[in-house]
Amino acid sequence: VPEDAWYAEAVRWAAGEGIAVGYVDGTFGPGDPVLREQLAVMLYRYARYEGCDMSVGEDTNILSYVDFADLSEYAIPAMQWACGTGIVNGIGGGALAPHSTATRAQAAAMLQKFCQR
């Protein structure tokens, strides 16, 4: 992330707190689209940072989603939590679509549900 970017301080803070860790190669890709599972992971990590009860989704069965196997391993606890809290709902035909780009509408809905919980 360029030092003089308007979002640089936010990225530094999020990285320092373990909320956004970037890609495996250490980059953040601030202009890249955000995947549904990536957004769920960042909300999950922020909720944990804030001391929220993270056991909410422990009993949620996300195995029933048709594309459960498509989830990245690191995102499974976050998606289970997000589904259990109602932050994430399946789309068309009971799919999580974890590797689909979060549309503006989906991101707004997830953020609103997160703030309301």
PDB file of C-alpha atoms in Angstrom:
ATOM      1  CA  VAL A   1       0.000   0.000   0.000  1.00  0.00           C
ATOM      2  CA  PRO A   2       1.507   3.349  -0.971  1.00  0.00           C
ATOM      3  CA  GLU A   3       2.513   5.407   2.082  1.00  0.00           C
ATOM      4  CA  ASP A   4       0.610   8.471   0.841  1.00  0.00           C
ATOM      5  CA  ALA A   5      -2.628   6.648  -0.059  1.00  0.00           C
ATOM      6  CA  TRP A   6      -5.684   8.068   1.700  1.00  0.00           C
ATOM      7  CA  TYR A   7      -6.434   4.597   3.117  1.00  0.00           C
ATOM      8  CA  ALA A   8      -2.863   3.733   4.168  1.00  0.00           C
ATOM      9  CA  GLU A   9      -3.398   4.409   7.871  1.00  0.00           C
ATOM     10  CA  ALA A  10      -6.561   2.285   7.924  1.00  0.00           C
ATOM     11  CA  VAL A  11      -4.698  -0.605   6.282  1.00  0.00           C
ATOM     12  CA  ARG A  12      -1.814  -0.244   8.748  1.00  0.00           C
ATOM     13  CA  TRP A  13      -4.254  -0.318  11.677  1.00  0.00           C
ATOM     14  CA  ALA A  14      -6.242  -3.286  10.311  1.00  0.00           C
ATOM     15  CA  ALA A  15      -3.040  -5.206   9.582  1.00  0.00           C
ATOM     16  CA  GLY A  16      -1.610  -4.392  12.996  1.00  0.00           C
ATOM     17  CA  GLU A  17      -4.748  -5.688  14.707  1.00  0.00           C
ATOM     18  CA  GLY A  18      -4.935  -8.826  12.547  1.00  0.00           C
ATOM     19  CA  ILE A  19      -8.224  -7.816  10.947  1.00  0.00           C
ATOM     20  CA  ALA A  20      -6.895  -7.577   7.388  1.00  0.00           C
ATOM     21  CA  VAL A  21      -3.812  -9.642   6.741  1.00  0.00           C
ATOM     22  CA  GLY A  22      -3.610  -9.298   2.972  1.00  0.00           C
ATOM     23  CA  TYR A  23      -2.499 -11.939   0.547  1.00  0.00           C
ATOM     24  CA  VAL A  24       0.003 -14.717   1.147  1.00  0.00           C
ATOM     25  CA  ASP A  25       2.701 -12.661  -0.605  1.00  0.00           C
ATOM     26  CA  GLY A  26       2.236  -9.796   1.886  1.00  0.00           C
ATOM     27  CA  THR A  27       0.374  -7.440  -0.467  1.00  0.00           C
ATOM     28  CA  PHE A  28      -3.097  -6.020   0.188  1.00  0.00           C
ATOM     29  CA  GLY A  29      -4.507  -5.322  -3.256  1.00  0.00           C
ATOM     30  CA  PRO A  30      -6.560  -2.285  -2.178  1.00  0.00           C
ATOM     31  CA  GLY A  31      -8.030  -1.930  -5.663  1.00  0.00           C
ATOM     32  CA  ASP A  32      -9.040  -5.589  -5.892  1.00  0.00           C
ATOM     33  CA  PRO A  33     -12.660  -6.656  -5.555  1.00  0.00           C
ATOM     34  CA  VAL A  34     -13.579  -8.138  -2.169  1.00  0.00           C
ATOM     35  CA  LEU A  35     -14.856 -11.689  -2.166  1.00  0.00           C
ATOM     36  CA  ARG A  36     -17.848 -12.628  -0.006  1.00  0.00           C
ATOM     37  CA  GLU A  37     -15.695 -14.878   2.179  1.00  0.00           C
ATOM     38  CA  GLN A  38     -13.027 -12.172   2.563  1.00  0.00           C
ATOM     39  CA  LEU A  39     -15.589  -9.659   3.799  1.00  0.00           C
ATOM     40  CA  ALA A  40     -17.014 -12.216   6.230  1.00  0.00           C
ATOM     41  CA  VAL A  41     -13.501 -12.889   7.547  1.00  0.00           C
ATOM     42  CA  MET A  42     -12.774  -9.191   8.112  1.00  0.00           C
ATOM     43  CA  LEU A  43     -16.085  -8.703   9.935  1.00  0.00           C
ATOM     44  CA  TYR A  44     -15.403 -11.834  12.008  1.00  0.00           C
ATOM     45  CA  ARG A  45     -11.948 -10.633  13.000  1.00  0.00           C
ATOM     46  CA  TYR A  46     -13.258  -7.159  13.821  1.00  0.00           C
ATOM     47  CA  ALA A  47     -16.048  -8.631  15.971  1.00  0.00           C
ATOM     48  CA  ARG A  48     -13.456 -10.702  17.831  1.00  0.00           C
ATOM     49  CA  TYR A  49     -11.296  -7.581  18.225  1.00  0.00           C
ATOM     50  CA  GLU A  50     -14.294  -5.788  19.773  1.00  0.00           C
ATOM     51  CA  GLY A  51     -14.849  -8.663  22.209  1.00  0.00           C
ATOM     52  CA  CYS A  52     -18.115  -9.925  20.718  1.00  0.00           C
ATOM     53  CA  ASP A  53     -19.453 -13.369  21.551  1.00  0.00           C
ATOM     54  CA  MET A  54     -17.950 -15.480  18.798  1.00  0.00           C
ATOM     55  CA  SER A  55     -19.757 -18.680  19.782  1.00  0.00           C
ATOM     56  CA  VAL A  56     -22.968 -17.493  18.108  1.00  0.00           C
ATOM     57  CA  GLY A  57     -22.480 -19.527  14.940  1.00  0.00           C
ATOM     58  CA  GLU A  58     -20.982 -22.656  16.483  1.00  0.00           C
ATOM     59  CA  ASP A  59     -24.185 -24.645  16.003  1.00  0.00           C
ATOM     60  CA  THR A  60     -24.826 -23.338  12.503  1.00  0.00           C
ATOM     61  CA  ASN A  61     -24.728 -26.049   9.853  1.00  0.00           C
ATOM     62  CA  ILE A  62     -23.146 -24.538   6.777  1.00  0.00           C
ATOM     63  CA  LEU A  63     -22.652 -27.994   5.283  1.00  0.00           C
ATOM     64  CA  SER A  64     -26.134 -27.681   3.800  1.00  0.00           C
ATOM     65  CA  TYR A  65     -25.006 -24.989   1.357  1.00  0.00           C
ATOM     66  CA  VAL A  66     -24.407 -26.495  -2.074  1.00  0.00           C
ATOM     67  CA  ASP A  67     -20.967 -24.900  -2.399  1.00  0.00           C
ATOM     68  CA  PHE A  68     -19.675 -25.416   1.121  1.00  0.00           C
ATOM     69  CA  ALA A  69     -16.639 -27.266  -0.279  1.00  0.00           C
ATOM     70  CA  ASP A  70     -15.636 -24.103  -2.174  1.00  0.00           C
ATOM     71  CA  LEU A  71     -14.892 -22.206   1.041  1.00  0.00           C
ATOM     72  CA  SER A  72     -11.244 -21.461   1.702  1.00  0.00           C
ATOM     73  CA  GLU A  73     -10.147 -23.250   4.861  1.00  0.00           C
ATOM     74  CA  TYR A  74      -9.251 -20.009   6.635  1.00  0.00           C
ATOM     75  CA  ALA A  75     -12.769 -18.650   6.004  1.00  0.00           C
ATOM     76  CA  ILE A  76     -14.811 -21.567   7.386  1.00  0.00           C
ATOM     77  CA  PRO A  77     -15.102 -20.312  11.009  1.00  0.00           C
ATOM     78  CA  ALA A  78     -15.907 -16.788   9.799  1.00  0.00           C
ATOM     79  CA  MET A  79     -18.571 -17.939   7.344  1.00  0.00           C
ATOM     80  CA  GLN A  80     -20.095 -20.230   9.965  1.00  0.00           C
ATOM     81  CA  TRP A  81     -20.247 -17.287  12.384  1.00  0.00           C
ATOM     82  CA  ALA A  82     -21.570 -14.921   9.704  1.00  0.00           C
ATOM     83  CA  CYS A  83     -24.312 -17.367   8.702  1.00  0.00           C
ATOM     84  CA  GLY A  84     -25.199 -18.032  12.348  1.00  0.00           C
ATOM     85  CA  THR A  85     -25.575 -14.339  13.075  1.00  0.00           C
ATOM     86  CA  GLY A  86     -27.539 -13.687   9.891  1.00  0.00           C
ATOM     87  CA  ILE A  87     -24.860 -11.447   8.420  1.00  0.00           C
ATOM     88  CA  VAL A  88     -24.491 -13.786   5.453  1.00  0.00           C
ATOM     89  CA  ASN A  89     -27.361 -15.557   3.770  1.00  0.00           C
ATOM     90  CA  GLY A  90     -27.237 -17.953   0.890  1.00  0.00           C
ATOM     91  CA  ILE A  91     -27.944 -16.754  -2.609  1.00  0.00           C
ATOM     92  CA  GLY A  92     -29.692 -18.413  -5.541  1.00  0.00           C
ATOM     93  CA  GLY A  93     -30.297 -22.085  -4.841  1.00  0.00           C
ATOM     94  CA  GLY A  94     -28.724 -22.211  -1.395  1.00  0.00           C
ATOM     95  CA  ALA A  95     -25.176 -21.207  -2.306  1.00  0.00           C
ATOM     96  CA  LEU A  96     -22.692 -19.226  -0.221  1.00  0.00           C
ATOM     97  CA  ALA A  97     -20.789 -18.083  -3.320  1.00  0.00           C
ATOM     98  CA  PRO A  98     -17.650 -17.537  -1.223  1.00  0.00           C
ATOM     99  CA  HIS A  99     -15.408 -16.727  -4.185  1.00  0.00           C
ATOM    100  CA  SER A 100     -17.875 -14.353  -5.809  1.00  0.00           C
ATOM    101  CA  THR A 101     -17.222 -10.657  -5.582  1.00  0.00           C
ATOM    102  CA  ALA A 102     -19.345  -9.006  -2.921  1.00  0.00           C
ATOM    103  CA  THR A 103     -21.557  -6.582  -4.788  1.00  0.00           C
ATOM    104  CA  ARG A 104     -22.135  -3.132  -3.302  1.00  0.00           C
ATOM    105  CA  ALA A 105     -25.599  -4.268  -2.253  1.00  0.00           C
ATOM    106  CA  GLN A 106     -24.265  -7.420  -0.585  1.00  0.00           C
ATOM    107  CA  ALA A 107     -21.509  -5.511   1.185  1.00  0.00           C
ATOM    108  CA  ALA A 108     -23.975  -2.874   2.391  1.00  0.00           C
ATOM    109  CA  ALA A 109     -26.378  -5.551   3.642  1.00  0.00           C
ATOM    110  CA  MET A 110     -23.586  -7.407   5.451  1.00  0.00           C
ATOM    111  CA  LEU A 111     -22.325  -4.204   7.076  1.00  0.00           C
ATOM    112  CA  GLN A 112     -25.845  -3.182   8.126  1.00  0.00           C
ATOM    113  CA  LYS A 113     -26.552  -6.600   9.656  1.00  0.00           C
ATOM    114  CA  PHE A 114     -23.177  -6.523  11.391  1.00  0.00           C
ATOM    115  CA  CYS A 115     -23.864  -3.092  12.898  1.00  0.00           C
ATOM    116  CA  GLN A 116     -27.346  -4.118  14.025  1.00  0.00           C
ATOM    117  CA  ARG A 117     -26.198  -7.189  15.886  1.00  0.00           C
TER     118      ARG A 117
END
